[in-house]
PDB file of C-alpha atoms in Angstrom:
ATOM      1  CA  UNK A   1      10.936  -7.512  -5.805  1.00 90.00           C
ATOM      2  CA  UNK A   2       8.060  -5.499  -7.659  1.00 94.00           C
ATOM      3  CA  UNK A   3       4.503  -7.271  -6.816  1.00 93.00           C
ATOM      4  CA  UNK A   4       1.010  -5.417  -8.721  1.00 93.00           C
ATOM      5  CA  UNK A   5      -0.832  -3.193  -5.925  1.00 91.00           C
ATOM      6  CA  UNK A   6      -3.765  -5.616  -6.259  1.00 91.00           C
ATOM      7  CA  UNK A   7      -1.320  -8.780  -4.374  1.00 92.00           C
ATOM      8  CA  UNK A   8      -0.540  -6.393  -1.072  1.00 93.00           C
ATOM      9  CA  UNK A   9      -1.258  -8.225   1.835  1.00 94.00           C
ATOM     10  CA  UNK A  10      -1.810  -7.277   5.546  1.00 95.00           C
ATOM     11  CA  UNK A  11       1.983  -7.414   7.068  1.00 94.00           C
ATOM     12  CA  UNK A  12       3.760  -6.873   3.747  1.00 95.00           C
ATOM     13  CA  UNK A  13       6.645  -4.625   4.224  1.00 96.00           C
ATOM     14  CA  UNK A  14       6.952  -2.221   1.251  1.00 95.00           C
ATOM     15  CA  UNK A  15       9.481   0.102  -0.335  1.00 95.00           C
ATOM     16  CA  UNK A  16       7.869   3.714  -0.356  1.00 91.00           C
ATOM     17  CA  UNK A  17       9.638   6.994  -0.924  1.00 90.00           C
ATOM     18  CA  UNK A  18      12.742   5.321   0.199  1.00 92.00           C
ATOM     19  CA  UNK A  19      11.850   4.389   3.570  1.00 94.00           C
ATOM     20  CA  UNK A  20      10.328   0.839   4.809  1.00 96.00           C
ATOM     21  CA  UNK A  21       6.428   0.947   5.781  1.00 97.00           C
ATOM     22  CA  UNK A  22       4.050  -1.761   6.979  1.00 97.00           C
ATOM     23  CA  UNK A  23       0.832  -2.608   5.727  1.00 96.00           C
ATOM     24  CA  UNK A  24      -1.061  -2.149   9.092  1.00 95.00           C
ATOM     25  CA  UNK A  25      -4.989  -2.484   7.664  1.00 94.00           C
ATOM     26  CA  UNK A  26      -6.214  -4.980   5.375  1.00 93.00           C
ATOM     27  CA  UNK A  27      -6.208  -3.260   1.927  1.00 92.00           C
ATOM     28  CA  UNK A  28      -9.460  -2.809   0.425  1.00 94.00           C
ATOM     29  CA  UNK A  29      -9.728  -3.355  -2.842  1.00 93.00           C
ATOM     30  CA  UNK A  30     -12.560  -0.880  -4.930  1.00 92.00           C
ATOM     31  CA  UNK A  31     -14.287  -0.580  -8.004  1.00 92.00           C
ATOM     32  CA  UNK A  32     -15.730   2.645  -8.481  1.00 91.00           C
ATOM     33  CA  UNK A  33     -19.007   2.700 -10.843  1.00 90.00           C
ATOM     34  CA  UNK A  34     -16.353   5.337 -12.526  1.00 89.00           C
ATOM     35  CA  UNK A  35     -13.167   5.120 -13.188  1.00 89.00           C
ATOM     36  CA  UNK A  36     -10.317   2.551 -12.927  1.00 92.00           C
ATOM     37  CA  UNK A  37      -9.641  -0.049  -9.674  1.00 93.00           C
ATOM     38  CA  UNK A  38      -7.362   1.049  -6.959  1.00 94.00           C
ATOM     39  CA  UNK A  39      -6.414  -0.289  -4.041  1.00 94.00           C
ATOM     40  CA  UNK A  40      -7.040   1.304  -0.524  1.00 95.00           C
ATOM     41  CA  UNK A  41      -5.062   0.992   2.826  1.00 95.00           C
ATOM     42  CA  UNK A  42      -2.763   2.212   5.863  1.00 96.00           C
ATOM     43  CA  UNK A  43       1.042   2.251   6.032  1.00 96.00           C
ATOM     44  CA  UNK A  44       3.024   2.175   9.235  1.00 97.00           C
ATOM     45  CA  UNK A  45       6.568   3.678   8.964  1.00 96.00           C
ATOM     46  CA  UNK A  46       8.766   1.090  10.407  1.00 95.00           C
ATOM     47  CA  UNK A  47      10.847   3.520  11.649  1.00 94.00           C
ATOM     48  CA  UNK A  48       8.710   6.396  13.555  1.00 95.00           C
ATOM     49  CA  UNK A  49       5.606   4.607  13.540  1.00 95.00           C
ATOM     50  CA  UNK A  50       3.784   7.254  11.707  1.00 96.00           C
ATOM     51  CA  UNK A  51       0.619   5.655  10.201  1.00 96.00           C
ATOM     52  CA  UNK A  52      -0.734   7.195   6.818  1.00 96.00           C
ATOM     53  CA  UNK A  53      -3.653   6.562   4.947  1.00 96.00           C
ATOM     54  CA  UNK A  54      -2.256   5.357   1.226  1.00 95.00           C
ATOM     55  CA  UNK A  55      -4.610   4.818  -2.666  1.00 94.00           C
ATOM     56  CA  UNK A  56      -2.658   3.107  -5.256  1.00 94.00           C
ATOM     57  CA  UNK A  57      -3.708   2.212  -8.808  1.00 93.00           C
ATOM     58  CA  UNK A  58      -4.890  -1.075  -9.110  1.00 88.00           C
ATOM     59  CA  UNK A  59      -2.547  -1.680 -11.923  1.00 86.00           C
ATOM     60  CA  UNK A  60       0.400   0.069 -10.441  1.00 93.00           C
ATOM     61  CA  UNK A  61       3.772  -2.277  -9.361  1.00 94.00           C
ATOM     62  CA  UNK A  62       5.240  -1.451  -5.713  1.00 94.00           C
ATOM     63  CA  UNK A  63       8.613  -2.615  -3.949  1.00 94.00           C
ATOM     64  CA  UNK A  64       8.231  -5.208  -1.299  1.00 94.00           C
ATOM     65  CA  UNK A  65      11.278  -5.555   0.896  1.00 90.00           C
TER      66      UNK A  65
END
């Protein structure tokens, strides 16, 4: 199922570059003075537990598992 980047939640599990990763910070959600929305937060690989920092476009659709 495809949700908009602006509806993750803290605990979602999403679909990203083919592997399962946790939303382990509560996304922040920013509006630059310039230039368009996005959405800031940290993903924990299910997996390894490798935690990256991750910026999507407000407007952009992710998996959720």
């Amino acid at each position: 199922m495809k949700i908009s980047a602006n509806s993750i939640r803290l605990g979602n599990i999403l679909v990203y570059k083919n592997d399962l990763w946790q939303v382990a910070k509560v996304p922040e959600h920013v509006k630059p003075g310039k230039g368009p929305a996005f959405v800031r937060t940290k993903l924990k690989q299910v997996m390894t537990g490798k935690v990256v920092d991750k910026t999507f476009n407000a407007g952009v659709k992710v998996e959720i598992a």
